[in-house]
PDB file of C-alpha atoms in Angstrom:
ATOM      1  CA  MET A   1       0.000   0.000   0.000  1.00 85.00           C
ATOM      2  CA  ASP A   2       1.364   3.410  -0.991  1.00 87.00           C
ATOM      3  CA  ILE A   3       2.429   5.659   1.909  1.00 87.00           C
ATOM      4  CA  LYS A   4      -0.041   8.380   0.835  1.00 85.00           C
ATOM      5  CA  ILE A   5      -2.892   5.890   0.842  1.00 89.00           C
ATOM      6  CA  GLN A   6      -1.777   4.654   4.258  1.00 91.00           C
ATOM      7  CA  SER A   7      -2.147   8.204   5.585  1.00 91.00           C
ATOM      8  CA  ARG A   8      -5.703   8.453   4.247  1.00 88.00           C
ATOM      9  CA  PHE A   9      -6.533   5.023   5.574  1.00 90.00           C
ATOM     10  CA  LEU A  10      -5.287   5.996   9.033  1.00 91.00           C
ATOM     11  CA  LYS A  11      -7.429   9.144   8.984  1.00 88.00           C
ATOM     12  CA  ALA A  12     -10.500   7.112   8.063  1.00 89.00           C
ATOM     13  CA  ILE A  13      -9.826   4.758  10.979  1.00 90.00           C
ATOM     14  CA  GLU A  14      -9.116   7.445  13.579  1.00 90.00           C
ATOM     15  CA  TYR A  15     -11.650  10.106  12.624  1.00 89.00           C
ATOM     16  CA  GLY A  16     -14.134   8.224  10.456  1.00 90.00           C
ATOM     17  CA  GLU A  17     -13.593  10.701   7.627  1.00 88.00           C
ATOM     18  CA  PHE A  18     -12.652  10.252   3.982  1.00 86.00           C
ATOM     19  CA  LYS A  19     -12.914  11.846   0.541  1.00 86.00           C
ATOM     20  CA  ARG A  20     -13.893  10.063  -2.607  1.00 85.00           C
ATOM     21  CA  VAL A  21     -11.341   9.883  -5.417  1.00 83.00           C
ATOM     22  CA  GLY A  22     -11.473  13.214  -7.222  1.00 85.00           C
ATOM     23  CA  GLY A  23     -13.897  14.637  -4.664  1.00 85.00           C
ATOM     24  CA  THR A  24     -13.550  17.543  -2.232  1.00 87.00           C
ATOM     25  CA  LYS A  25     -16.404  16.800   0.148  1.00 90.00           C
ATOM     26  CA  VAL A  26     -15.444  15.189   3.462  1.00 89.00           C
ATOM     27  CA  ARG A  27     -17.641  12.193   4.143  1.00 90.00           C
ATOM     28  CA  LYS A  28     -18.301  10.395   7.400  1.00 90.00           C
ATOM     29  CA  THR A  29     -18.179   6.663   7.948  1.00 86.00           C
ATOM     30  CA  ASN A  30     -18.899   4.412  10.902  1.00 86.00           C
ATOM     31  CA  VAL A  31     -17.476   1.005  10.097  1.00 86.00           C
ATOM     32  CA  ARG A  32     -15.075  -1.536  11.530  1.00 86.00           C
ATOM     33  CA  PHE A  33     -12.062  -2.575   9.508  1.00 87.00           C
ATOM     34  CA  LEU A  34     -10.968  -6.182   9.144  1.00 88.00           C
ATOM     35  CA  VAL A  35      -7.567  -6.319   7.459  1.00 89.00           C
ATOM     36  CA  GLY A  36      -5.678  -9.351   6.203  1.00 86.00           C
ATOM     37  CA  THR A  37      -2.120  -9.679   4.920  1.00 86.00           C
ATOM     38  CA  ASP A  38       0.505 -12.298   4.160  1.00 80.00           C
ATOM     39  CA  ILE A  39       3.309  -9.755   4.660  1.00 86.00           C
ATOM     40  CA  ASP A  40       5.176  -9.173   7.928  1.00 87.00           C
ATOM     41  CA  LEU A  41       4.000  -5.617   8.639  1.00 90.00           C
ATOM     42  CA  LYS A  42       6.413  -5.210  11.538  1.00 90.00           C
ATOM     43  CA  GLN A  43       9.332  -5.747   9.181  1.00 92.00           C
ATOM     44  CA  GLU A  44       7.763  -3.345   6.709  1.00 93.00           C
ATOM     45  CA  THR A  45       7.617  -0.626   9.379  1.00 93.00           C
ATOM     46  CA  GLU A  46      11.301  -1.168  10.143  1.00 93.00           C
ATOM     47  CA  LYS A  47      12.075  -0.722   6.446  1.00 92.00           C
ATOM     48  CA  GLY A  48      10.022   2.478   6.350  1.00 92.00           C
ATOM     49  CA  LYS A  49       7.502   0.992   3.934  1.00 93.00           C
ATOM     50  CA  PHE A  50       4.609   0.955   6.387  1.00 94.00           C
ATOM     51  CA  ARG A  51       3.527   3.661   8.835  1.00 94.00           C
ATOM     52  CA  LYS A  52       4.161   2.757  12.470  1.00 94.00           C
ATOM     53  CA  ASP A  53       1.078   4.607  13.696  1.00 93.00           C
ATOM     54  CA  LEU A  54      -1.100   2.707  11.219  1.00 93.00           C
ATOM     55  CA  TYR A  55       0.589  -0.552  12.190  1.00 93.00           C
ATOM     56  CA  HIS A  56      -0.254  -0.021  15.869  1.00 92.00           C
ATOM     57  CA  ARG A  57      -3.860   0.860  15.015  1.00 91.00           C
ATOM     58  CA  LEU A  58      -4.290  -2.291  12.933  1.00 90.00           C
ATOM     59  CA  THR A  59      -2.617  -4.633  15.413  1.00 89.00           C
ATOM     60  CA  ALA A  60      -4.816  -3.729  18.376  1.00 85.00           C
ATOM     61  CA  LEU A  61      -6.377  -7.173  17.910  1.00 86.00           C
ATOM     62  CA  THR A  62      -4.611  -9.732  15.746  1.00 87.00           C
ATOM     63  CA  ILE A  63      -5.529 -13.248  14.719  1.00 86.00           C
ATOM     64  CA  GLU A  64      -2.692 -15.281  13.267  1.00 85.00           C
ATOM     65  CA  VAL A  65      -3.874 -17.919  10.798  1.00 85.00           C
ATOM     66  CA  PRO A  66      -1.341 -20.718  10.210  1.00 89.00           C
ATOM     67  CA  PRO A  67      -0.462 -21.611   6.600  1.00 89.00           C
ATOM     68  CA  LEU A  68      -2.566 -24.308   4.967  1.00 91.00           C
ATOM     69  CA  ARG A  69       0.198 -26.920   5.253  1.00 87.00           C
ATOM     70  CA  GLU A  70      -0.096 -26.641   9.054  1.00 90.00           C
ATOM     71  CA  ARG A  71      -3.861 -27.164   9.154  1.00 91.00           C
ATOM     72  CA  LYS A  72      -4.466 -29.906   6.628  1.00 89.00           C
ATOM     73  CA  GLU A  73      -7.744 -30.861   8.269  1.00 92.00           C
ATOM     74  CA  ASP A  74      -9.193 -27.744   6.588  1.00 94.00           C
ATOM     75  CA  ILE A  75      -8.252 -28.905   3.076  1.00 94.00           C
ATOM     76  CA  PRO A  76     -11.366 -31.074   2.381  1.00 95.00           C
ATOM     77  CA  VAL A  77     -13.705 -28.292   3.547  1.00 95.00           C
ATOM     78  CA  LEU A  78     -11.929 -25.608   1.513  1.00 96.00           C
ATOM     79  CA  ALA A  79     -11.584 -27.849  -1.543  1.00 95.00           C
ATOM     80  CA  ASN A  80     -15.319 -28.556  -1.650  1.00 94.00           C
ATOM     81  CA  TYR A  81     -16.131 -24.887  -1.061  1.00 95.00           C
ATOM     82  CA  PHE A  82     -13.984 -23.810  -4.026  1.00 95.00           C
ATOM     83  CA  LEU A  83     -15.401 -26.644  -6.138  1.00 94.00           C
ATOM     84  CA  ASN A  84     -19.020 -25.615  -5.506  1.00 93.00           C
ATOM     85  CA  LYS A  85     -18.125 -22.029  -6.316  1.00 92.00           C
ATOM     86  CA  ILE A  86     -16.446 -22.751  -9.670  1.00 91.00           C
ATOM     87  CA  VAL A  87     -19.114 -25.182 -10.923  1.00 89.00           C
ATOM     88  CA  ARG A  88     -21.777 -22.514 -10.363  1.00 89.00           C
ATOM     89  CA  ILE A  89     -19.779 -20.167 -12.586  1.00 86.00           C
ATOM     90  CA  LEU A  90     -19.302 -22.882 -15.216  1.00 82.00           C
ATOM     91  CA  HIS A  91     -22.978 -23.946 -15.028  1.00 83.00           C
ATOM     92  CA  LYS A  92     -21.921 -27.547 -14.395  1.00 82.00           C
ATOM     93  CA  GLU A  93     -23.205 -30.326 -12.176  1.00 86.00           C
ATOM     94  CA  THR A  94     -21.138 -30.509  -8.997  1.00 87.00           C
ATOM     95  CA  PRO A  95     -18.669 -33.422  -9.176  1.00 90.00           C
ATOM     96  CA  VAL A  96     -17.182 -35.297  -6.219  1.00 92.00           C
ATOM     97  CA  ILE A  97     -13.480 -35.371  -5.352  1.00 93.00           C
ATOM     98  CA  SER A  98     -12.384 -38.996  -5.105  1.00 92.00           C
ATOM     99  CA  GLY A  99     -10.812 -40.314  -1.928  1.00 90.00           C
ATOM    100  CA  GLU A 100      -7.514 -41.019  -3.701  1.00 88.00           C
ATOM    101  CA  ALA A 101      -7.353 -37.501  -5.162  1.00 90.00           C
ATOM    102  CA  MET A 102      -8.122 -36.044  -1.741  1.00 92.00           C
ATOM    103  CA  LYS A 103      -5.188 -38.008  -0.288  1.00 89.00           C
ATOM    104  CA  PHE A 104      -2.847 -36.270  -2.717  1.00 89.00           C
ATOM    105  CA  LEU A 105      -4.392 -32.899  -1.882  1.00 92.00           C
ATOM    106  CA  MET A 106      -3.899 -33.568   1.815  1.00 89.00           C
ATOM    107  CA  GLU A 107      -0.248 -34.567   1.362  1.00 86.00           C
ATOM    108  CA  TYR A 108       0.811 -31.550  -0.717  1.00 88.00           C
ATOM    109  CA  TYR A 109       2.579 -28.692   1.097  1.00 85.00           C
ATOM    110  CA  TYR A 110       1.001 -25.662  -0.729  1.00 88.00           C
ATOM    111  CA  PRO A 111       3.743 -23.025  -1.017  1.00 85.00           C
ATOM    112  CA  GLY A 112       1.071 -20.745  -2.502  1.00 88.00           C
ATOM    113  CA  ASN A 113      -1.214 -21.336   0.497  1.00 91.00           C
ATOM    114  CA  ILE A 114      -5.015 -21.197   0.074  1.00 92.00           C
ATOM    115  CA  MET A 115      -4.933 -19.451  -3.316  1.00 92.00           C
ATOM    116  CA  GLU A 116      -2.920 -22.352  -4.712  1.00 91.00           C
ATOM    117  CA  LEU A 117      -5.577 -24.794  -3.511  1.00 94.00           C
ATOM    118  CA  LYS A 118      -8.303 -22.605  -5.041  1.00 94.00           C
ATOM    119  CA  ASN A 119      -6.546 -22.454  -8.423  1.00 91.00           C
ATOM    120  CA  LEU A 120      -5.916 -26.189  -8.291  1.00 91.00           C
ATOM    121  CA  ILE A 121      -9.573 -27.049  -7.679  1.00 93.00           C
ATOM    122  CA  GLU A 122     -10.682 -24.681 -10.457  1.00 90.00           C
ATOM    123  CA  ARG A 123      -8.257 -26.353 -12.840  1.00 87.00           C
ATOM    124  CA  MET A 124      -9.551 -29.819 -11.936  1.00 88.00           C
ATOM    125  CA  ALA A 125     -13.151 -28.723 -12.495  1.00 88.00           C
ATOM    126  CA  LEU A 126     -12.275 -27.220 -15.882  1.00 85.00           C
ATOM    127  CA  LEU A 127     -10.443 -30.323 -17.107  1.00 80.00           C
ATOM    128  CA  SER A 128     -12.967 -32.894 -15.949  1.00 81.00           C
ATOM    129  CA  LYS A 129     -16.045 -34.031 -17.841  1.00 80.00           C
ATOM    130  CA  ASP A 130     -16.898 -36.678 -15.259  1.00 83.00           C
ATOM    131  CA  LYS A 131     -18.917 -36.659 -12.054  1.00 88.00           C
ATOM    132  CA  ILE A 132     -15.813 -37.621 -10.091  1.00 89.00           C
ATOM    133  CA  LEU A 133     -12.605 -35.586  -9.895  1.00 90.00           C
ATOM    134  CA  ASP A 134      -9.869 -38.180  -9.708  1.00 88.00           C
ATOM    135  CA  VAL A 135      -6.071 -38.324  -9.628  1.00 85.00           C
ATOM    136  CA  ASP A 136      -6.029 -37.947 -13.430  1.00 82.00           C
ATOM    137  CA  GLN A 137      -7.074 -34.303 -13.094  1.00 83.00           C
ATOM    138  CA  LEU A 138      -4.321 -33.472 -10.606  1.00 84.00           C
ATOM    139  CA  PRO A 139      -1.347 -31.526 -11.986  1.00 79.00           C
ATOM    140  CA  LEU A 140       2.099 -33.059 -12.127  1.00 73.00           C
ATOM    141  CA  GLU A 141       3.322 -30.833  -9.289  1.00 72.00           C
ATOM    142  CA  ILE A 142       0.881 -32.385  -6.833  1.00 78.00           C
ATOM    143  CA  LYS A 143       1.486 -35.983  -7.846  1.00 71.00           C
ATOM    144  CA  THR A 144       5.276 -35.856  -7.869  1.00 64.00           C
ATOM    145  CA  LYS A 145       5.691 -33.875  -4.641  1.00 62.00           C
ATOM    146  CA  SER A 146       3.211 -35.852  -2.563  1.00 58.00           C
ATOM    147  CA  ASP A 147       4.542 -38.333  -0.009  1.00 51.00           C
ATOM    148  CA  ILE A 148       2.131 -40.910  -1.420  1.00 48.00           C
ATOM    149  CA  VAL A 149       4.169 -41.560  -4.593  1.00 45.00           C
ATOM    150  CA  GLU A 150       7.696 -41.402  -3.199  1.00 46.00           C
ATOM    151  CA  ASN A 151       8.217 -45.140  -2.713  1.00 48.00           C
ATOM    152  CA  LYS A 152       5.689 -46.688  -5.109  1.00 48.00           C
ATOM    153  CA  THR A 153       6.743 -48.658  -8.206  1.00 47.00           C
ATOM    154  CA  VAL A 154       4.750 -49.958 -11.174  1.00 42.00           C
ATOM    155  CA  VAL A 155       5.873 -53.514 -11.915  1.00 43.00           C
ATOM    156  CA  GLY A 156       7.593 -53.818 -15.301  1.00 45.00           C
ATOM    157  CA  VAL A 157       7.596 -50.056 -15.908  1.00 42.00           C
ATOM    158  CA  GLY A 158       9.478 -48.302 -13.138  1.00 49.00           C
ATOM    159  CA  PRO A 159       9.050 -45.825 -10.268  1.00 48.00           C
ATOM    160  CA  LEU A 160       5.630 -44.171 -10.235  1.00 43.00           C
ATOM    161  CA  LYS A 161       7.204 -40.734  -9.716  1.00 46.00           C
ATOM    162  CA  GLU A 162       9.172 -41.046 -12.979  1.00 49.00           C
ATOM    163  CA  ILE A 163       6.095 -42.218 -14.864  1.00 44.00           C
ATOM    164  CA  LEU A 164       4.097 -39.210 -13.688  1.00 46.00           C
ATOM    165  CA  GLU A 165       6.817 -36.863 -14.879  1.00 49.00           C
ATOM    166  CA  GLN A 166       6.106 -38.021 -18.439  1.00 49.00           C
ATOM    167  CA  GLU A 167       2.466 -36.872 -18.281  1.00 51.00           C
ATOM    168  CA  ILE A 168       1.271 -34.775 -21.236  1.00 54.00           C
ATOM    169  CA  TYR A 169      -2.195 -33.293 -21.678  1.00 57.00           C
ATOM    170  CA  SER A 170      -3.944 -33.574 -25.038  1.00 69.00           C
ATOM    171  CA  LEU A 171      -4.622 -30.538 -27.200  1.00 74.00           C
ATOM    172  CA  GLU A 172      -8.361 -31.058 -26.678  1.00 79.00           C
ATOM    173  CA  GLU A 173      -7.950 -30.846 -22.888  1.00 75.00           C
ATOM    174  CA  VAL A 174      -5.951 -27.638 -23.212  1.00 74.00           C
ATOM    175  CA  GLU A 175      -8.458 -26.160 -25.673  1.00 82.00           C
ATOM    176  CA  ARG A 176     -11.357 -26.975 -23.346  1.00 81.00           C
ATOM    177  CA  VAL A 177      -9.672 -25.155 -20.458  1.00 78.00           C
ATOM    178  CA  VAL A 178      -8.853 -22.094 -22.596  1.00 82.00           C
ATOM    179  CA  ILE A 179     -12.433 -21.819 -23.875  1.00 86.00           C
ATOM    180  CA  ALA A 180     -13.895 -22.237 -20.379  1.00 82.00           C
ATOM    181  CA  ILE A 181     -11.631 -19.505 -18.987  1.00 79.00           C
ATOM    182  CA  ALA A 182     -12.525 -17.145 -21.844  1.00 82.00           C
ATOM    183  CA  LEU A 183     -16.252 -17.747 -21.290  1.00 83.00           C
ATOM    184  CA  GLN A 184     -15.843 -17.082 -17.586  1.00 77.00           C
ATOM    185  CA  LYS A 185     -13.937 -13.829 -18.172  1.00 78.00           C
ATOM    186  CA  THR A 186     -16.580 -12.531 -20.615  1.00 82.00           C
ATOM    187  CA  ARG A 187     -19.461 -13.704 -18.399  1.00 79.00           C
ATOM    188  CA  TRP A 188     -20.555 -16.091 -21.153  1.00 84.00           C
ATOM    189  CA  ASN A 189     -20.776 -13.381 -23.813  1.00 86.00           C
ATOM    190  CA  LYS A 190     -20.321 -15.538 -26.924  1.00 89.00           C
ATOM    191  CA  GLN A 191     -19.467 -12.637 -29.240  1.00 88.00           C
ATOM    192  CA  GLU A 192     -16.716 -11.323 -26.943  1.00 87.00           C
ATOM    193  CA  THR A 193     -15.430 -14.841 -26.331  1.00 89.00           C
ATOM    194  CA  SER A 194     -15.129 -15.598 -30.044  1.00 89.00           C
ATOM    195  CA  LYS A 195     -13.178 -12.343 -30.532  1.00 86.00           C
ATOM    196  CA  ILE A 196     -10.772 -13.175 -27.702  1.00 84.00           C
ATOM    197  CA  LEU A 197     -10.174 -16.680 -29.042  1.00 87.00           C
ATOM    198  CA  GLY A 198      -9.974 -15.564 -32.670  1.00 87.00           C
ATOM    199  CA  ILE A 199     -12.606 -18.006 -33.889  1.00 90.00           C
ATOM    200  CA  GLY A 200     -16.051 -17.635 -35.441  1.00 89.00           C
ATOM    201  CA  ARG A 201     -19.182 -17.758 -33.306  1.00 88.00           C
ATOM    202  CA  THR A 202     -20.385 -20.904 -35.080  1.00 90.00           C
ATOM    203  CA  THR A 203     -17.095 -22.632 -34.278  1.00 91.00           C
ATOM    204  CA  LEU A 204     -17.340 -21.452 -30.677  1.00 91.00           C
ATOM    205  CA  TYR A 205     -20.858 -22.886 -30.287  1.00 90.00           C
ATOM    206  CA  GLU A 206     -19.681 -26.200 -31.736  1.00 90.00           C
ATOM    207  CA  LYS A 207     -16.778 -26.389 -29.280  1.00 90.00           C
ATOM    208  CA  ILE A 208     -18.999 -25.440 -26.333  1.00 88.00           C
ATOM    209  CA  ARG A 209     -21.273 -28.376 -27.167  1.00 86.00           C
ATOM    210  CA  LYS A 210     -18.314 -30.666 -27.862  1.00 87.00           C
ATOM    211  CA  TYR A 211     -16.683 -30.023 -24.487  1.00 83.00           C
ATOM    212  CA  GLY A 212     -19.902 -30.008 -22.484  1.00 81.00           C
ATOM    213  CA  LEU A 213     -19.637 -26.327 -21.548  1.00 79.00           C
ATOM    214  CA  ASP A 214     -23.185 -25.449 -22.547  1.00 67.00           C
ATOM    215  CA  THR A 215     -25.187 -23.508 -19.942  1.00 51.00           C
ATOM    216  CA  LYS A 216     -28.276 -25.651 -20.407  1.00 42.00           C
TER     217      LYS A 216
END
C-alpha cells in the first residue's frame, strides 16, 4: 500500500472521515475494519515501507492464521467450497473429489497457500467431464511432490514418480480449459469470447457443445 494511501486510511480509521477519489467533500463513515495480509508488517515498518502509527492501530487485535500446510484438516472443507463455487460459474453439475485424489491434496505442502488450492480445484473442475474428480485431473506438481508416490513402483515399468513426470495433456484438454476460462472472463458473452479466441461464433458454439460447456 502506498504511503499516501496509508495516511488516508489511518485518517478514516481514527476520525471516520474520507474523501472520494477526485472529490472535495469530506464524508463520514462508521465502520469496523478487518484487514488481512501475508506480509510481515512489523518488518515493513522497520524498512520504512509501512507507517508505524497505522501498524499499531491495525494490530490492536490480531488473529494469526497458520499456513494451509499446518492445518491440513481444513483442506477437504476448503476444496469442496472452491469446487461448488467454480461449478456454479461454469454452469456444471457438482462433481465429487475422489478419496484417492483427496489423499494427494492432503499430502501436498502448498507453497502458494489457500490461493494455490483454489486455483488447483478450479483447474480440476475445468479439465474434468466426469462426475468424479480423480487423480487424473491433478497436476504433475501435486502428484510428484506428494509423499504418497515417493516409494511406489509400477511392476515392469518403473518408479511411479518417474512415470508421472512423463504426463502430457492432449490438445483437446488444453483447448477446453482455454475456452472455459474465456467464457468465464466474458461472463458467457459468446461474441466477446469468439473475438478473444480468434474463432467464429459458429465454431465457438460447436466447441462449447463438444466439451460439455453449454449452460443448459
